Coordinates of C-alpha atoms in Angstrom, one line a residue:
Chain A
M1 CA 102.7 128.7 99.8
L2 CA 99.8 126.3 100.5
K3 CA 98.1 124.5 97.6
F4 CA 95.4 121.8 97.4
T5 CA 94.1 119.2 95.0
E6 CA 90.6 118.1 94.3
E7 CA 91.6 114.7 95.6
H8 CA 92.1 116.2 99.1
E9 CA 95.9 116.5 99.3
W10 CA 97.6 119.6 100.6
L11 CA 101.0 120.8 99.4
K12 CA 103.3 123.2 101.2
I13 CA 105.6 124.6 98.6
E14 CA 109.2 125.6 99.5
G15 CA 111.3 126.3 96.5
D16 CA 111.1 123.1 94.3
V17 CA 110.1 120.8 97.2
A18 CA 106.5 120.2 98.2
T19 CA 105.5 118.7 101.6
V20 CA 102.4 116.7 100.9
G21 CA 99.7 115.5 103.2
I22 CA 95.9 114.8 103.3
T23 CA 93.5 117.5 104.3
E24 CA 91.6 117.8 107.6
H25 CA 88.4 117.2 105.6
A26 CA 89.8 114.0 104.1
A27 CA 91.0 112.8 107.5
G28 CA 87.6 113.5 109.0
Q29 CA 85.8 111.6 106.3
L30 CA 88.2 108.6 106.5
G31 CA 87.7 108.2 110.3
D32 CA 90.2 106.5 112.6
L33 CA 93.3 105.6 110.6
V34 CA 95.0 102.4 111.6
F35 CA 97.6 101.8 108.9
V36 CA 99.7 104.0 106.6
E37 CA 102.0 102.8 103.9
L38 CA 104.4 105.4 102.5
P39 CA 106.6 105.3 99.3
E40 CA 110.3 105.0 99.5
A41 CA 112.6 107.9 99.3
G42 CA 114.1 108.1 95.8
A43 CA 111.0 106.8 94.1
S44 CA 109.6 108.8 91.2
F45 CA 105.9 109.3 90.6
A46 CA 103.8 111.0 87.9
K47 CA 100.8 113.1 88.9
G48 CA 97.9 110.9 89.7
D49 CA 100.0 107.8 90.6
S50 CA 99.1 106.1 93.8
A51 CA 102.0 107.1 96.1
A52 CA 100.7 106.1 99.6
T53 CA 97.9 104.1 101.2
V54 CA 95.9 104.9 104.2
E55 CA 93.6 102.4 105.9
S56 CA 90.8 103.0 108.4
V57 CA 89.2 100.3 110.4
K58 CA 86.8 99.7 107.4
A59 CA 88.5 100.7 104.2
A60 CA 91.7 101.4 102.3
S61 CA 92.3 104.5 100.3
D62 CA 95.0 105.6 97.9
V63 CA 96.8 108.9 98.3
Y64 CA 97.8 110.2 94.9
C65 CA 100.9 112.0 93.9
P66 CA 99.7 115.5 93.3
L67 CA 102.4 116.4 90.8
D68 CA 105.3 114.8 88.9
G69 CA 108.3 114.4 91.1
E70 CA 110.7 112.4 93.2
I71 CA 110.2 111.5 96.9
V72 CA 113.0 113.0 98.9
E73 CA 111.7 112.3 102.4
V74 CA 108.9 110.4 104.1
N75 CA 107.3 110.8 107.6
Q76 CA 108.0 107.7 109.6
A77 CA 106.0 109.2 112.5
I78 CA 102.6 108.5 110.8
V79 CA 103.7 104.9 110.0
D80 CA 104.5 104.4 113.7
D81 CA 101.3 106.2 114.8
P82 CA 98.6 106.4 112.1
S83 CA 96.2 108.2 114.5
L84 CA 98.5 111.3 114.1
V85 CA 96.8 111.8 110.7
N86 CA 93.5 112.2 112.4
S87 CA 94.8 114.5 115.2
D88 CA 97.1 116.8 113.1
P89 CA 96.5 116.1 109.4
Q90 CA 97.8 119.5 108.2
G91 CA 100.7 119.7 110.6
A92 CA 102.8 116.9 112.1
A93 CA 101.1 114.3 109.9
W94 CA 102.6 115.2 106.6
F95 CA 103.2 112.2 104.3
F96 CA 106.2 112.9 102.1
K97 CA 108.3 115.6 100.5
L98 CA 108.3 115.7 96.8
K99 CA 111.0 117.3 94.6
L100 CA 108.9 118.7 91.8
A101 CA 109.9 118.0 88.2
D102 CA 108.2 121.2 87.2
P103 CA 107.8 123.7 90.0
S104 CA 105.6 126.0 87.8
A105 CA 102.9 123.2 87.7
V106 CA 101.8 124.2 91.2
N107 CA 100.0 127.2 89.7
A108 CA 97.4 124.8 88.3
L109 CA 96.5 123.6 91.8
L110 CA 93.7 125.0 94.1
D111 CA 94.4 127.7 96.6
E112 CA 93.0 127.5 100.1
A113 CA 89.9 129.5 99.3
A114 CA 89.1 127.4 96.2
Y115 CA 89.6 124.2 98.2
K116 CA 87.3 125.4 101.0
E117 CA 84.7 126.1 98.5
L118 CA 85.1 122.6 97.1
V119 CA 84.4 120.8 100.4
A120 CA 81.9 123.3 101.7
Chain B
M1 CA 93.1 110.3 97.5
R2 CA 90.7 107.7 96.2
Q3 CA 87.2 108.8 97.3
T4 CA 86.0 105.5 98.7
W5 CA 84.4 107.5 101.6
R6 CA 81.9 109.5 99.7
P7 CA 78.6 107.6 99.9
D8 CA 76.9 110.9 99.2
L9 CA 77.7 110.4 95.5
E10 CA 75.2 107.5 95.5
D11 CA 71.6 107.9 94.9
I12 CA 70.0 107.5 98.3
S13 CA 66.5 108.6 97.5
H14 CA 65.2 105.1 97.2
L15 CA 66.5 103.9 100.6
K16 CA 64.2 102.7 103.3
H17 CA 64.4 104.1 106.8
T18 CA 64.2 102.2 110.0
P19 CA 62.0 103.5 112.8
L20 CA 65.2 104.9 114.4
N21 CA 66.3 107.0 111.4
A22 CA 65.5 110.3 113.0
L23 CA 67.3 109.3 116.2
H24 CA 70.4 108.4 114.3
L25 CA 70.5 111.8 112.5
S26 CA 69.9 113.6 115.8
L27 CA 72.9 111.7 117.3
G28 CA 75.1 112.9 114.4
A29 CA 75.5 109.6 112.7
R30 CA 77.1 109.3 109.3
M31 CA 74.6 107.4 107.2
V32 CA 75.4 105.0 104.4
P33 CA 73.2 102.8 102.1
F34 CA 73.2 99.2 103.4
A35 CA 70.9 96.4 102.1
G36 CA 68.5 98.9 100.8
Y37 CA 68.4 100.9 104.0
D38 CA 69.8 104.3 105.1
M39 CA 71.9 103.1 108.0
P40 CA 74.4 104.6 110.5
V41 CA 78.0 103.5 109.7
Q42 CA 79.4 105.4 112.6
Y43 CA 78.6 108.2 115.1
P44 CA 80.8 111.1 116.0
E45 CA 83.0 109.1 118.4
G46 CA 84.2 106.9 115.5
V47 CA 84.5 103.2 114.7
L48 CA 87.5 102.6 116.9
K49 CA 86.0 104.1 120.1
E50 CA 82.6 102.5 119.4
H51 CA 84.2 99.1 119.0
L52 CA 86.2 99.3 122.2
H53 CA 83.3 100.8 124.1
T54 CA 81.2 97.7 123.2
R55 CA 83.9 95.4 124.5
A56 CA 84.3 97.4 127.7
A57 CA 80.8 98.6 128.5
A58 CA 77.7 98.4 126.3
G59 CA 76.9 99.3 122.7
L60 CA 73.5 99.9 121.2
F61 CA 72.9 98.9 117.6
D62 CA 69.9 99.5 115.3
V63 CA 69.3 96.2 113.5
S64 CA 65.7 97.0 112.5
H65 CA 66.6 96.4 108.9
M66 CA 66.7 92.7 109.6
G67 CA 63.6 90.7 108.9
Q68 CA 61.4 89.5 111.8
I69 CA 59.1 86.7 110.7
V70 CA 56.5 84.8 112.6
V71 CA 55.7 81.2 111.6
R72 CA 52.4 80.1 113.2
P73 CA 51.2 76.5 112.8
K74 CA 47.6 76.3 111.5
S75 CA 47.0 73.3 113.7
G76 CA 48.0 75.2 116.8
R77 CA 50.7 72.6 117.6
I78 CA 54.2 74.1 117.6
E79 CA 55.6 70.6 116.6
D80 CA 53.9 71.0 113.3
A81 CA 55.7 74.3 112.6
A82 CA 59.0 72.8 113.8
R83 CA 58.7 69.8 111.6
A84 CA 57.7 72.0 108.6
L85 CA 60.7 74.4 109.2
E86 CA 63.1 71.4 109.5
K87 CA 62.4 70.8 105.7
L88 CA 64.2 74.1 105.0
V89 CA 66.9 74.2 107.7
P90 CA 69.4 71.5 108.7
V91 CA 68.7 72.4 112.3
D92 CA 67.0 70.6 115.2
V93 CA 63.9 72.8 115.5
L94 CA 61.7 70.1 117.1
G95 CA 64.1 69.8 120.0
L96 CA 64.1 73.6 120.6
A97 CA 62.5 74.2 124.0
E98 CA 60.0 77.0 124.5
G99 CA 61.7 80.3 125.2
R100 CA 64.9 79.1 123.5
Q101 CA 66.7 80.4 120.4
R102 CA 69.0 78.7 118.0
Y103 CA 71.2 79.7 115.0
G104 CA 70.2 78.2 111.7
L105 CA 70.8 78.2 108.0
F106 CA 68.5 78.0 105.0
T107 CA 70.2 75.7 102.5
N108 CA 69.6 75.1 98.8
D109 CA 69.5 71.9 96.8
E110 CA 73.2 72.1 96.1
G111 CA 74.0 72.4 99.8
G112 CA 74.8 76.1 99.5
I113 CA 73.6 78.6 102.1
L114 CA 70.6 80.9 101.2
D115 CA 70.8 82.8 104.4
D116 CA 71.6 82.5 108.1
L117 CA 69.0 83.2 110.7
M118 CA 67.9 82.9 114.3
I119 CA 65.0 80.6 115.3
T120 CA 63.1 81.0 118.5
N121 CA 60.4 78.7 120.0
R122 CA 57.8 81.2 121.3
G123 CA 55.4 78.5 122.6
D124 CA 52.6 78.8 120.0
H125 CA 54.8 80.0 117.1
L126 CA 58.3 80.2 115.8
F127 CA 60.0 83.6 115.6
L128 CA 62.7 84.1 113.0
V129 CA 65.2 86.9 112.5
V130 CA 66.8 86.9 109.0
N131 CA 69.2 89.2 107.2
A132 CA 68.0 92.4 105.6
A133 CA 69.3 91.7 102.1
C134 CA 67.6 88.3 102.1
K135 CA 64.4 88.9 103.9
G136 CA 62.1 89.2 100.9
A137 CA 63.5 85.9 99.4
D138 CA 63.4 84.2 102.8
F139 CA 59.8 85.2 103.2
E140 CA 58.8 83.7 99.8
H141 CA 60.9 80.6 100.5
L142 CA 59.1 80.1 103.8
K143 CA 55.6 80.6 102.3
K144 CA 56.4 78.2 99.5
G145 CA 58.0 75.6 101.8
L146 CA 55.6 75.6 104.7
G147 CA 52.6 77.7 103.6
D148 CA 50.4 74.5 103.7
S149 CA 50.8 74.0 107.4
C150 CA 51.7 77.5 108.7
E151 CA 50.8 81.1 108.5
V152 CA 54.0 83.0 107.6
T153 CA 54.0 86.7 108.6
M154 CA 56.6 89.4 108.1
L155 CA 56.5 91.8 111.1
D156 CA 56.8 95.3 109.6
D157 CA 55.6 96.8 112.9
R158 CA 58.5 96.1 115.1
A159 CA 62.0 97.6 115.4
L160 CA 65.0 95.5 116.6
V161 CA 67.9 96.8 118.6
A162 CA 70.9 95.0 120.0
L163 CA 72.5 95.9 123.4
Q164 CA 75.9 94.3 123.5
G165 CA 78.8 94.2 125.9
P166 CA 79.8 93.4 129.5
R167 CA 77.5 96.1 131.0
A168 CA 74.5 95.2 128.9
E169 CA 73.0 93.0 131.7
T170 CA 73.4 95.7 134.3
V171 CA 71.8 98.3 132.0
L172 CA 68.8 96.2 131.2
C173 CA 68.4 95.0 134.8
E174 CA 67.5 98.6 135.7
L175 CA 64.4 98.2 133.5
W176 CA 63.6 94.6 134.1
A177 CA 65.5 92.7 136.9
D178 CA 64.6 89.2 135.7
V179 CA 66.9 89.7 132.8
A180 CA 69.8 88.6 135.0
S181 CA 68.3 85.1 135.2
M182 CA 68.3 84.7 131.4
R183 CA 71.0 82.5 129.9
F184 CA 72.7 82.7 126.5
M185 CA 70.0 82.1 123.8
D186 CA 67.0 82.4 126.2
V187 CA 64.1 84.5 124.9
A188 CA 61.5 86.2 127.1
E189 CA 58.7 88.8 126.8
A190 CA 58.9 91.7 129.2
D191 CA 57.8 95.3 129.6
L192 CA 60.5 98.0 129.2
H193 CA 59.1 101.4 130.1
D194 CA 55.7 99.9 129.8
V195 CA 56.3 98.7 126.3
S196 CA 56.0 95.0 125.6
C197 CA 59.3 93.8 124.1
I198 CA 60.7 90.4 123.1
I199 CA 64.2 90.1 124.5
S200 CA 66.7 87.4 123.6
R201 CA 70.1 87.0 125.2
S202 CA 72.1 86.9 122.0
G203 CA 73.8 89.1 119.5
Y204 CA 76.5 89.1 117.0
T205 CA 79.6 90.7 118.6
G206 CA 81.1 87.9 120.6
E207 CA 79.9 89.7 123.8
D208 CA 77.2 88.9 126.2
G209 CA 74.2 91.0 125.3
F210 CA 70.6 91.2 124.2
E211 CA 68.5 91.7 121.1
I212 CA 65.2 93.6 121.8
S213 CA 62.2 93.6 119.5
I214 CA 60.1 96.7 120.1
P215 CA 56.8 97.8 118.6
V216 CA 57.5 100.5 116.0
Q217 CA 55.5 103.3 117.7
S218 CA 57.6 103.0 120.9
A219 CA 61.0 102.1 119.3
A220 CA 62.6 105.5 119.3
D221 CA 61.4 106.2 122.9
V222 CA 62.7 102.9 124.4
T223 CA 66.0 103.2 122.4
Q224 CA 66.5 106.8 123.5
R225 CA 66.0 105.8 127.2
L226 CA 68.5 103.0 126.8
L227 CA 71.0 105.5 125.4
E228 CA 70.5 107.8 128.4
H229 CA 72.4 105.2 130.5
P230 CA 76.0 106.4 131.0
D231 CA 77.3 103.0 130.1
V232 CA 75.6 102.9 126.7
M233 CA 76.9 104.3 123.4
P234 CA 75.2 104.1 120.0
I235 CA 77.3 101.9 117.6
G236 CA 77.2 101.9 113.8
L237 CA 77.7 99.3 111.2
G238 CA 81.4 99.9 111.0
A239 CA 82.0 98.7 114.5
R240 CA 79.4 96.0 114.1
D241 CA 81.5 94.6 111.3
S242 CA 84.8 94.7 113.2
L243 CA 83.2 93.2 116.3
R244 CA 81.7 90.3 114.5
L245 CA 84.9 89.7 112.5
E246 CA 87.0 89.5 115.8
A247 CA 84.3 87.1 117.1
G248 CA 84.8 84.9 114.1
L249 CA 81.2 85.3 113.0
C250 CA 80.1 85.0 109.3
L251 CA 78.6 87.9 107.5
Y252 CA 76.1 86.6 104.9
G253 CA 77.1 87.7 101.4
N254 CA 80.8 88.0 102.5
D255 CA 81.8 84.8 104.3
I256 CA 78.8 82.5 103.4
D257 CA 76.6 82.5 100.3
T258 CA 74.9 80.1 97.9
D259 CA 78.3 78.9 96.8
T260 CA 79.4 77.8 100.3
T261 CA 78.2 74.8 102.3
P262 CA 77.9 74.6 106.1
V263 CA 80.8 72.2 106.3
E264 CA 83.0 74.4 104.1
A265 CA 82.0 77.4 106.3
A266 CA 83.0 75.5 109.5
L267 CA 79.4 75.8 110.7
E268 CA 78.9 72.1 111.6
W269 CA 78.0 73.2 115.1
A270 CA 74.7 74.7 113.6
I271 CA 73.7 71.2 112.5
Q272 CA 72.7 69.2 115.6
K273 CA 73.2 65.4 115.9
S274 CA 69.5 64.7 115.2
R275 CA 69.8 66.0 111.7
R276 CA 73.1 64.3 110.8
S277 CA 73.6 60.8 109.5
G278 CA 72.4 58.3 112.2
G279 CA 70.3 61.0 113.9
D280 CA 66.5 60.7 114.6
R281 CA 65.6 63.0 111.8
A282 CA 68.7 62.8 109.6
G283 CA 68.6 64.7 106.4
G284 CA 65.3 65.9 104.9
F285 CA 66.6 69.4 104.2
P286 CA 67.7 70.9 100.9
G287 CA 71.2 69.8 99.9
A288 CA 71.3 67.1 102.6
E289 CA 73.1 64.6 100.3
R290 CA 76.1 66.9 99.8
I291 CA 76.2 68.3 103.2
L292 CA 76.0 65.0 105.0
S293 CA 78.7 63.5 102.7
E294 CA 80.9 66.4 103.6
F295 CA 80.4 65.6 107.3
A296 CA 81.7 62.1 106.5
S297 CA 84.6 62.9 104.2
G298 CA 85.3 66.6 104.7
A299 CA 85.0 69.5 102.3
A300 CA 87.6 70.4 99.7
R301 CA 88.0 73.9 101.2
R302 CA 87.4 75.4 104.6
R303 CA 86.7 78.7 106.3
V304 CA 89.5 79.6 108.6
G305 CA 90.7 82.5 110.7
L306 CA 93.8 84.3 109.4
K307 CA 96.1 86.5 111.4
P308 CA 98.3 88.8 109.2
E309 CA 101.8 89.2 110.6
G310 CA 102.4 92.9 110.1
R311 CA 100.2 95.9 110.7
A312 CA 98.6 96.1 107.2
P313 CA 95.0 95.0 107.1
V314 CA 94.2 92.3 104.6
R315 CA 90.8 92.9 103.1
G316 CA 88.1 90.7 101.7
G317 CA 88.9 89.7 98.1
A318 CA 92.6 89.3 98.7
K319 CA 94.0 86.1 97.1
I320 CA 95.8 83.6 99.4
F321 CA 98.9 81.7 98.3
A322 CA 101.0 78.9 99.9
D323 CA 104.2 80.6 98.8
A324 CA 105.6 84.1 99.0
E325 CA 105.8 84.5 95.2
G326 CA 102.1 84.1 94.4
K327 CA 102.6 80.9 92.4
M328 CA 100.4 78.5 94.4
P329 CA 96.9 79.9 95.0
V330 CA 95.1 78.2 97.9
G331 CA 92.2 80.5 98.6
T332 CA 90.6 83.9 99.2
V333 CA 90.0 86.3 102.1
T334 CA 86.3 86.9 102.6
S335 CA 86.4 89.4 105.5
G336 CA 89.4 91.2 106.8
G337 CA 90.3 94.4 108.5
F338 CA 91.7 96.0 111.6
G339 CA 90.6 94.4 114.9
P340 CA 90.6 97.2 117.5
S341 CA 90.5 94.8 120.5
V342 CA 93.2 92.6 119.0
D343 CA 95.1 95.9 118.1
G344 CA 96.1 94.5 114.7
P345 CA 94.8 93.1 111.5
V346 CA 92.4 90.1 111.5
A347 CA 90.8 88.2 108.6
M348 CA 88.9 85.1 107.6
G349 CA 88.6 83.3 104.4
Y350 CA 88.5 80.0 102.5
V351 CA 91.6 77.9 101.9
D352 CA 92.1 74.4 100.5
A353 CA 91.5 71.7 103.1
A354 CA 95.2 70.8 103.1
Q355 CA 96.1 74.4 104.2
A356 CA 93.4 74.7 106.8
G357 CA 95.3 73.5 109.9
N358 CA 96.0 76.0 112.6
G359 CA 99.5 77.4 112.4
T360 CA 99.8 77.0 108.6
K361 CA 101.8 79.9 107.2
L362 CA 100.2 81.4 104.1
Y363 CA 100.6 84.7 102.1
A364 CA 97.9 87.2 101.0
E365 CA 98.4 89.4 98.0
V366 CA 98.0 93.1 99.0
R367 CA 98.8 95.8 96.5
G368 CA 101.3 93.5 94.7
K369 CA 103.0 92.3 97.8
Y370 CA 102.7 88.9 99.5
L371 CA 102.1 89.5 103.2
P372 CA 102.6 86.5 105.6
L373 CA 99.6 85.4 107.6
T374 CA 98.9 82.4 109.8
V375 CA 95.8 80.2 110.0
T376 CA 94.5 80.9 113.5
A377 CA 91.7 79.5 115.6
M378 CA 88.7 81.8 115.9
P379 CA 87.4 83.8 117.7
F380 CA 90.2 86.3 117.9
V381 CA 88.7 87.6 121.1
K382 CA 87.4 85.7 124.1
Q383 CA 83.6 85.1 124.0
T384 CA 81.8 86.2 127.1
Y385 CA 78.4 84.6 126.6
K386 CA 76.5 83.7 129.8
R387 CA 75.9 80.0 129.3

């Protein structure tokens, strides 16, 4: 199941774990990314906390944790090559996997159609 | 994500347009508000490619938002205009030969910098280029300071574009062969596609290149034709900023302002010997007492280049410390980001004089961490000016 936030994160939900990244729209708006800072596995975040940072040539942006949970895995590939976020934002360039504190909370997020409408 | 990239949320209805606005839109530029103008921050290729293209071939920038000002002596003698302007800038204007350009600074009574500018001797008048955000104030400052002896006119009927990079000469030679004989900071008038333009061999990227002042009615046409050359790519403000940062050049409002003096800003080179203590026309400009005393005894703080050790960009506003725990503050970053040609982060900022020596290890606070950086000579890239 694919879900989205109004802050331009996507979540792929499998059981109680969400794989989280930033949307193609966000990656396009940010431009060429040159630096990514990811959280550490084991860290816990509440919804809305800054969990990662992306930097383009010009500016830094926070990536918020989309729901309450614990980081169980991070994607070192985008740290090694931040341009992957520009080339494959909704595929290989996922940011982290989040073990959800309350899996039912995903129901409040946007579905793909609603997100597309938001950025249209 | 924090939505720092949504300029569309701002009210842009009040913004001024340069004569090239429609051209930018037709090229697919992403426009942002800058100094009261609707300006291209990047084109579809993106900041990274635009930056690297400028260093490898030629980039074309719209800098029409900057102010172009003519200072014409009422007496008809250029020396009178030069002497008058020397009352406002700590620069040797009198010694500036016809057809030559020089970097300068407007200072205030406290020795702070009101703006930085380019000054050209055009034979019977001086031609100034000033920053967009300051141009109104600069114009009033000039009229007040030298209105008795000179006519001061803001040129609203000319666009200004910069063609920068190692291929700039080749590109421009196809329109006007004599351009090859121009040296860094030479200024000449020439026809490009039958349009009379003022061309200076200068720019603000650290590359060889030209700035071209074009009458408004022909600006889009001449610019479009320059862009048709396969070596030329349009470049936005994003890459302009990363290029000038790598070149160690100050951005007014970021790296220099009314609170910084020329000596603090490491801009002593902009003050020629004739205006320093012991020179023919020493002093006589606003803030001379403080500025000349700083020449003698140094300033308490100094603008330096800063090379962060890791990959994380250190941005303007970051606090600098002598220790990795953030206990001993020694300064602030004024400009910082990722340098595409350096392939890593670069920054500049002010630190206490005791910490300003090249090789000094310091720490910048970024998101609660203290990242190591080293005081490093600027520019971060090799300059390729044709001297």
